[in-house]
XYZ file of C-alpha atoms in Angstrom:
577
model
C 56.521 86.186 113.120
C 59.063 89.429 113.186
C 61.729 87.209 114.893
C 61.640 84.289 112.092
C 62.145 87.310 109.477
C 64.471 89.055 110.790
C 66.710 85.862 111.668
C 66.353 85.056 107.945
C 67.782 88.709 106.852
C 70.780 87.828 109.604
C 71.382 85.068 108.725
C 72.177 86.185 105.205
C 74.010 89.507 106.155
C 76.975 87.705 108.633
C 77.120 85.166 105.948
C 77.516 87.369 102.735
C 80.287 89.072 104.568
C 82.293 85.617 105.260
C 81.315 83.132 102.720
C 82.787 81.356 99.290
C 83.847 83.710 96.208
C 83.557 85.949 93.196
C 80.844 86.155 91.672
C 80.799 86.485 87.444
C 79.435 90.150 86.939
C 76.160 91.910 87.189
C 73.551 90.036 85.477
C 70.949 90.742 88.294
C 70.829 94.417 87.532
C 68.063 93.517 85.533
C 65.948 92.478 88.256
C 67.006 96.079 89.994
C 64.682 99.075 88.372
C 66.009 102.127 87.103
C 64.268 103.994 89.492
C 66.225 102.432 92.472
C 67.079 105.865 94.595
C 70.361 103.580 96.044
C 71.832 99.931 95.282
C 74.871 98.464 97.491
C 76.530 95.487 96.281
C 78.908 92.916 98.529
C 81.192 90.292 96.837
C 81.639 87.786 99.507
C 83.798 85.479 97.410
C 87.031 88.664 97.050
C 86.012 89.443 100.660
C 85.940 85.497 101.843
C 89.589 85.136 99.864
C 91.584 87.797 101.863
C 89.647 86.538 105.072
C 91.693 83.061 104.137
C 94.636 84.512 103.106
C 94.745 86.508 106.366
C 94.659 82.839 108.228
C 90.748 83.462 109.531
C 88.390 80.706 108.419
C 84.348 80.867 109.581
C 84.974 78.227 112.226
C 86.810 80.643 113.914
C 84.222 83.748 113.479
C 81.671 81.548 114.883
C 83.618 80.324 118.052
C 84.165 83.820 118.602
C 80.360 85.267 118.003
C 78.486 81.727 119.066
C 79.162 80.474 123.057
C 78.357 77.549 124.063
C 75.612 77.308 125.971
C 72.096 76.419 124.544
C 71.010 79.372 123.044
C 74.436 79.929 121.406
C 74.319 76.247 120.083
C 71.040 76.627 118.421
C 71.523 80.175 116.888
C 74.837 78.502 115.572
C 73.138 75.845 114.698
C 70.449 77.750 112.267
C 73.668 80.126 110.903
C 75.393 76.265 109.142
C 72.080 75.374 108.474
C 71.200 78.149 105.963
C 74.983 78.171 104.758
C 75.155 74.288 103.901
C 71.284 73.272 102.852
C 69.266 76.400 101.787
C 70.451 76.206 98.504
C 71.726 79.228 98.377
C 74.519 80.337 96.108
C 77.716 82.200 98.356
C 79.362 82.552 94.726
C 77.557 85.245 93.856
C 77.473 89.126 94.566
C 74.763 90.174 96.760
C 72.771 93.335 96.193
C 70.924 95.854 98.157
C 68.375 98.218 96.453
C 65.488 100.634 97.170
C 63.515 102.778 96.139
C 61.041 105.367 97.169
C 57.521 107.009 95.394
C 55.339 109.908 96.296
C 55.428 111.386 100.090
C 54.503 109.225 103.156
C 53.688 113.372 104.940
C 50.330 113.090 102.687
C 47.563 111.805 102.537
C 48.247 110.214 99.222
C 50.934 108.239 100.817
C 54.448 107.675 100.097
C 56.261 104.319 99.865
C 59.758 103.172 100.612
C 60.483 99.730 99.305
C 63.522 97.978 100.678
C 65.238 94.833 98.935
C 68.137 91.996 99.544
C 68.991 90.227 96.243
C 71.385 87.251 96.636
C 71.723 84.161 93.925
C 70.427 80.279 93.822
C 72.293 77.163 92.803
C 69.327 75.203 93.880
C 65.615 76.780 94.453
C 63.943 73.130 95.333
C 66.352 72.505 98.807
C 66.129 76.966 99.450
C 62.198 76.323 99.800
C 62.305 73.282 101.290
C 64.828 75.159 103.967
C 62.047 78.480 104.195
C 59.300 75.736 104.333
C 60.979 74.410 107.937
C 61.193 78.127 109.147
C 59.220 79.126 112.152
C 55.833 80.356 111.373
C 57.153 80.444 107.852
C 55.762 76.653 107.229
C 52.373 77.084 107.031
C 52.217 80.013 104.490
C 50.727 79.762 101.261
C 53.885 79.528 98.513
C 52.672 81.417 94.957
C 53.972 79.485 91.862
C 53.913 82.608 89.169
C 55.642 82.251 85.676
C 59.532 83.502 85.909
C 59.078 83.270 89.451
C 57.472 82.419 93.299
C 57.138 83.944 96.685
C 55.188 83.953 99.742
C 53.675 86.984 102.089
C 55.796 86.616 105.207
C 54.376 89.431 106.851
C 51.886 91.905 106.324
C 54.699 94.221 104.304
C 57.416 91.426 103.616
C 57.633 89.006 100.323
C 60.249 86.205 99.970
C 60.486 86.215 96.125
C 62.833 83.335 94.316
C 63.706 82.647 90.349
C 65.908 79.704 89.485
C 68.995 81.458 89.974
C 67.835 84.692 92.449
C 65.959 85.296 96.007
C 64.476 88.246 96.233
C 63.655 90.018 100.160
C 61.403 92.665 99.929
C 60.374 95.177 102.514
C 56.950 97.220 101.575
C 56.703 100.299 103.829
C 53.686 102.368 102.953
C 52.456 105.606 104.367
C 50.228 108.365 104.491
C 48.759 110.882 106.379
C 45.116 112.377 107.416
C 44.498 115.959 105.839
C 42.460 118.604 107.929
C 39.429 120.033 106.901
C 39.747 123.395 107.347
C 36.008 124.048 106.699
C 34.827 121.455 108.707
C 37.543 121.606 111.602
C 38.591 117.668 111.393
C 41.230 115.541 109.798
C 39.676 113.600 106.488
C 41.183 109.664 107.274
C 42.906 108.714 103.539
C 41.488 105.845 101.430
C 42.914 102.943 102.513
C 45.183 101.217 99.788
C 45.537 97.573 99.125
C 48.893 97.622 100.024
C 49.618 94.016 99.515
C 48.403 94.112 96.591
C 50.571 96.865 95.628
C 53.514 94.662 97.014
C 53.502 92.061 95.004
C 52.611 94.048 91.542
C 55.992 96.067 91.895
C 57.742 92.201 92.748
C 56.709 91.554 89.464
C 58.136 94.598 88.329
C 61.825 92.961 89.187
C 61.110 89.537 86.968
C 59.298 90.549 84.121
C 60.256 94.387 83.386
C 62.189 94.633 80.606
C 66.452 95.575 80.322
C 65.522 99.036 79.262
C 63.549 99.749 82.925
C 66.247 98.185 84.486
C 69.647 99.507 85.911
C 70.847 96.891 83.018
C 71.101 100.012 80.911
C 72.213 102.474 83.078
C 75.788 102.677 82.218
C 77.196 104.157 85.007
C 76.161 100.891 86.526
C 77.916 99.077 85.167
C 80.574 100.572 84.101
C 81.980 100.947 87.929
C 82.191 96.645 87.730
C 84.822 97.092 85.533
C 86.812 97.221 88.023
C 87.467 94.901 90.662
C 86.529 95.093 94.513
C 84.857 93.795 97.039
C 81.975 96.263 97.344
C 79.864 98.607 94.737
C 77.371 101.851 95.711
C 75.460 103.344 93.267
C 73.029 106.108 93.957
C 70.612 108.036 91.208
C 68.036 111.373 91.643
C 66.174 109.922 89.745
C 63.702 108.664 91.971
C 63.294 112.206 93.659
C 61.561 113.541 90.273
C 58.009 111.828 91.854
C 58.004 114.148 94.441
C 58.368 117.180 92.304
C 54.410 116.920 91.869
C 53.808 117.452 94.941
C 55.435 120.966 95.446
C 52.820 123.657 95.973
C 54.695 125.553 93.156
C 55.791 124.055 90.031
C 59.302 125.333 89.025
C 60.683 125.597 85.532
C 63.388 123.213 84.615
C 63.439 121.339 87.823
C 63.078 118.194 86.513
C 65.953 118.577 83.633
C 68.307 119.581 86.658
C 67.144 116.230 88.916
C 67.273 113.812 86.489
C 70.235 111.360 85.384
C 72.580 113.053 88.104
C 74.358 109.442 89.217
C 77.124 107.961 91.799
C 79.366 105.040 91.604
C 81.629 104.306 94.187
C 84.080 101.300 94.630
C 84.728 99.751 97.631
C 88.353 97.501 98.666
C 89.648 96.356 101.827
C 93.134 96.536 101.473
C 96.298 96.173 103.891
C 95.960 99.143 106.367
C 93.304 100.635 105.361
C 89.507 100.408 103.576
C 89.270 102.604 100.055
C 85.991 103.356 98.465
C 86.306 105.606 94.905
C 83.642 107.219 93.737
C 82.863 109.235 90.293
C 79.889 111.157 90.261
C 78.506 111.797 86.776
C 75.440 114.956 86.565
C 73.738 115.332 83.354
C 74.729 117.818 80.332
C 72.905 120.626 82.155
C 74.234 120.185 85.872
C 77.698 120.088 83.938
C 77.181 123.049 82.045
C 76.887 124.790 85.318
C 79.314 123.385 87.484
C 82.238 124.020 83.951
C 80.818 128.069 84.423
C 81.612 128.274 88.575
C 84.706 126.671 88.838
C 86.145 126.357 92.142
C 88.938 127.071 93.368
C 90.743 124.381 95.929
C 91.182 124.174 99.457
C 92.449 126.548 101.839
C 94.855 125.134 104.547
C 96.392 128.423 105.851
C 92.474 128.400 107.392
C 93.343 125.231 109.643
C 97.311 125.753 110.429
C 96.726 128.106 113.226
C 94.356 126.382 115.184
C 95.285 125.665 119.023
C 95.490 122.022 119.667
C 97.316 119.215 119.510
C 94.172 117.090 119.868
C 92.532 117.768 116.548
C 89.708 115.516 116.359
C 88.467 116.271 113.105
C 89.015 118.708 110.310
C 85.693 120.013 107.259
C 87.091 122.169 104.584
C 84.998 123.393 102.050
C 86.049 125.716 98.430
C 83.434 126.848 96.309
C 82.338 129.837 94.082
C 79.444 131.345 95.343
C 78.234 132.710 92.049
C 77.110 128.680 91.339
C 74.052 129.603 93.492
C 73.276 132.004 91.036
C 74.130 129.759 87.992
C 70.941 127.304 89.224
C 68.652 129.391 90.144
C 68.752 131.405 86.594
C 68.359 127.880 84.902
C 65.464 127.028 87.464
C 64.268 130.521 86.467
C 63.542 131.553 89.500
C 66.110 134.156 90.311
C 63.262 136.870 89.544
C 60.952 135.614 91.975
C 63.179 134.885 94.798
C 64.322 138.501 94.863
C 60.506 139.496 94.742
C 60.033 137.589 97.752
C 62.834 138.755 99.490
C 62.104 143.153 98.226
C 60.835 143.878 101.799
C 63.917 142.723 103.543
C 66.289 144.743 101.876
C 68.534 142.975 100.508
C 68.250 140.376 97.452
C 69.190 136.913 97.006
C 72.438 137.394 95.392
C 73.474 139.685 98.941
C 73.401 135.923 100.045
C 75.796 133.968 98.295
C 77.768 136.713 97.597
C 78.435 137.734 101.524
C 80.818 135.234 101.813
C 83.702 134.101 99.707
C 83.564 130.621 99.132
C 85.060 129.544 101.780
C 84.782 127.283 104.828
C 86.771 125.954 107.918
C 85.393 123.817 110.096
C 88.319 122.149 113.548
C 86.783 120.487 116.333
C 89.087 119.150 118.904
C 89.868 117.925 122.510
C 86.636 115.658 122.169
C 85.686 113.858 125.862
C 84.398 113.581 128.595
C 85.282 114.812 132.244
C 83.502 114.712 135.950
C 81.952 117.848 136.979
C 83.110 120.877 138.821
C 82.726 120.173 142.607
C 79.872 123.230 142.806
C 77.608 121.869 140.078
C 77.057 118.851 141.525
C 73.737 118.961 143.200
C 73.659 114.921 144.544
C 74.877 111.778 144.112
C 73.546 111.498 140.471
C 75.623 114.645 139.407
C 78.992 112.744 140.924
C 78.962 109.959 138.793
C 77.669 111.059 135.208
C 80.492 113.011 132.855
C 79.452 115.650 130.709
C 81.034 116.118 127.148
C 83.544 118.751 126.761
C 85.966 119.852 123.498
C 86.358 123.392 121.334
C 85.700 124.194 117.836
C 86.070 126.816 115.275
C 84.214 127.730 112.373
C 85.809 130.237 110.350
C 83.801 132.077 106.705
C 86.190 134.453 105.588
C 83.699 137.240 104.213
C 83.093 137.822 100.687
C 81.521 141.384 98.862
C 81.830 143.398 102.116
C 78.520 145.475 101.181
C 76.809 142.800 100.955
C 77.591 140.893 104.506
C 77.317 144.269 106.054
C 73.794 144.356 104.587
C 72.969 140.268 106.043
C 74.504 140.936 109.532
C 72.951 144.094 110.247
C 69.677 142.877 109.571
C 70.011 139.651 112.175
C 71.691 142.962 114.078
C 68.180 144.469 114.719
C 66.075 141.483 114.998
C 68.301 141.068 117.687
C 70.507 137.956 117.108
C 73.653 139.601 116.874
C 75.037 142.737 118.949
C 77.511 145.566 116.989
C 80.588 147.506 117.894
C 81.944 149.696 115.011
C 82.225 147.183 112.437
C 82.433 144.347 114.233
C 79.906 141.889 115.082
C 79.564 139.668 118.618
C 77.379 136.876 119.786
C 73.817 137.871 120.834
C 71.844 136.296 123.496
C 70.695 133.588 122.098
C 74.478 132.277 121.099
C 75.225 132.686 124.293
C 72.344 130.169 125.456
C 73.138 127.622 122.738
C 76.769 128.023 124.365
C 78.549 129.447 121.225
C 80.766 132.083 120.506
C 80.553 134.390 117.557
C 82.759 137.540 115.975
C 82.785 138.868 112.863
C 84.281 141.680 110.934
C 85.051 143.003 107.244
C 87.617 139.281 106.555
C 85.840 136.723 108.884
C 82.774 135.360 110.759
C 83.944 132.802 112.651
C 81.651 130.291 115.242
C 83.842 129.869 118.152
C 83.010 127.322 121.004
C 84.391 129.504 123.752
C 85.645 133.218 123.200
C 89.033 131.835 124.720
C 89.631 129.384 121.231
C 88.484 132.495 119.351
C 91.477 134.478 120.493
C 93.927 131.539 120.122
C 92.858 130.638 116.731
C 92.799 134.621 115.345
C 96.368 135.551 117.217
C 97.829 133.311 114.394
C 100.232 132.655 117.045
C 99.785 128.715 117.100
C 100.406 125.529 115.341
C 97.819 122.844 114.839
C 99.729 119.567 114.892
C 97.800 117.612 111.848
C 100.344 114.636 109.932
C 102.712 115.974 107.002
C 101.464 113.105 105.092
C 97.752 114.307 105.859
C 98.176 118.126 105.120
C 99.097 117.188 101.813
C 97.006 114.898 100.549
C 94.555 117.408 101.293
C 95.744 119.649 98.697
C 94.397 120.855 95.454
C 91.161 119.397 96.362
C 87.657 121.052 96.182
C 86.341 119.641 99.832
C 88.368 117.253 102.745
C 87.115 116.143 105.496
C 89.182 114.439 107.821
C 88.768 112.616 111.325
C 90.816 111.196 114.346
C 88.597 107.992 115.438
C 91.440 106.798 117.954
C 91.720 109.658 119.767
C 88.218 110.751 119.515
C 87.471 107.194 121.244
C 89.932 107.053 123.715
C 88.157 110.362 124.980
C 85.230 108.795 125.876
C 86.203 105.145 126.463
C 85.905 103.739 130.082
C 82.571 105.894 131.296
C 80.931 101.857 130.929
C 78.073 100.570 129.342
C 77.132 97.452 127.871
C 79.984 97.874 124.798
C 82.967 98.854 126.850
C 85.201 95.526 124.509
C 83.749 96.652 121.728
C 85.158 100.393 122.270
C 88.352 98.849 123.452
C 87.953 96.953 119.977
C 86.893 100.153 118.120
C 89.596 102.471 119.735
C 92.941 99.188 118.644
C 91.624 98.780 115.117
C 90.450 102.113 113.649
C 93.620 104.760 113.209
C 91.467 107.583 111.272
C 89.369 108.690 108.150
C 90.739 111.062 105.142
C 87.402 112.116 102.689
C 88.828 114.079 99.891
C 87.085 115.193 96.418
C 87.758 116.960 93.455
C 86.459 119.384 90.823
C 84.141 118.676 88.035
C 87.017 117.700 85.674
C 84.405 117.022 82.311
C 82.465 114.914 82.751
C 82.204 113.612 86.879
C 83.348 114.926 90.404
C 86.037 111.966 91.818
C 86.146 111.344 95.564
C 88.259 108.999 97.962
C 86.551 107.896 101.357
C 89.887 106.142 103.175
C 89.509 104.601 106.284
C 93.005 103.931 108.024
C 93.491 100.833 110.722
C 96.139 100.812 112.712
C 97.956 97.698 112.095
C 99.328 99.139 108.383
C 100.324 95.096 107.513
C 97.422 93.207 107.842
C 94.166 93.426 105.407
C 91.626 95.235 107.019
C 89.357 92.913 106.367
C 91.272 90.819 108.755
C 91.554 93.436 111.337
C 87.617 94.434 111.380
C 86.619 90.592 112.323
C 87.659 91.140 115.230
C 85.868 94.609 115.965
C 82.592 93.241 113.753
C 82.775 89.603 116.661
C 83.351 91.478 119.994
C 80.561 93.690 118.627
C 78.094 90.960 118.129
C 79.185 89.325 121.123
C 78.517 92.116 123.510
C 75.051 92.924 121.355
C 74.201 89.297 122.392
C 75.085 89.965 126.156
C 73.199 92.981 126.110
C 70.133 91.283 125.021
C 70.407 88.757 127.136
C 71.315 90.788 130.050
C 67.638 92.774 128.657
C 66.098 89.633 129.227
C 66.768 88.497 132.218
C 65.770 91.848 133.760
C 62.265 91.934 131.995
C 62.175 88.223 133.501
C 62.411 89.389 137.224
C 60.404 92.368 136.723
C 57.411 90.643 134.517
C 57.525 86.843 135.767
C 54.234 86.267 134.329
C 55.248 88.188 131.097
C 54.805 92.303 130.072
C 51.624 93.926 130.809
C 49.600 94.316 127.584
C 50.077 98.124 128.264
C 53.728 97.838 128.128
C 53.163 95.457 125.049
C 51.610 97.414 123.352
C 53.164 100.984 124.023
């Protein structure tokens, strides 16, 4: 049964990427509950237009993924049947939405519901195609007033109306409670998951507009910008978990309610660009205004001792903002009371650092172990990861910082010599080096990297254009994809061709975000490609097809190995474990 359902989902995902033309808008928003935690939207038409302009056809893609043996021919035939004869509307957008309720680690349990929604041109044709699928053909189709459905598995429903189809995966889990009197676990009461799943699906087709995403202006507003894809997240799904907290916190619901993030995704020439807007509720907005932060300090990375930087993270913020949130929650006094015996306050915690953080990672790769470390034949072939790292967090209030570090020293985490703190045994075991004084707290991969960084005599090799994009931002993220893959590529394995193609496809990633501007927090996330002139989606198809081929080859190799080891099939004890 699972193989049949997985085939349906896999076919939908592949077809979304390669099929048809632009949708007319988010009319499907009325199906999506307002309580959904995340929504992802793909416009297959816009993407297909770009593939066509780049000289890529669906037949070309399929010929790359599927070879000419009997197994591949059968899979290719199934995909073509779904594309052309399942009544799907490849001119509409596809929506993936998720919601959560409750807490799965409690006896009451929690639920995660995942849904994939697409459009239909012919519901009867879709139903006919569905009935022909293995192990689904004998399932009972239930006709409701506004929709029809069938239970494909214990936790999966496929439902459809005249114009839309939704695949729903309903995962419910709960944990037993422990009775301290009888010293036994109590098995929680079993719920009728199928009935709840059916009720959840019914909601999609019958809910009022006010209960759906169609009533959320931050959601509908993001479609004003034409893009290939969209992503939306909401904090509202976390509200149901608040009742599970052992302590009721004042105003926590007010802080968490109605915070949204809306993003667009576009495949442009030489780059994939995501733009985001984070919208906060009035209470959070007021805190962000009152405790506005500075911008990143680029001098913290300029002296990093390497010309092979793999990744950078920079952040700058006003530490007082933590106090602002505690005051709004009306728990600052409570937290200070709980910390009284430690000898410092919650204010000491957030005031101890300045609010500037820099992390740099470089020289990532793998190397053969030293000869003296090679204890056996395996140790001579297995490569070990290597690299360098610096984390720098300048000190804020010196008195608060000293209180914290002295306490940590008492507990044995650090050693102290004068006003300098160094790594204790724990950090040495972890293979890290730490040194702090009244100016900086620095954690390094090793003492040599620390010494070179703090000397100020080195110059990091960072592209000038990249540095310019960091200026004036509150947070920064950079990752050199090509050089990082190059450090590990060639170690063997089933995905060597995919790794090679990825190295030739991607250049790097740049992510930045601004401070709150009074309305939202704007951010950008950009993946830059090696080929700057070709549309990034066209470039990406080579990698996608190589990965698909590698996955099929690896799966086939695994199956052949299993058949040789167990000609009669897996023993039952292995299957069940």
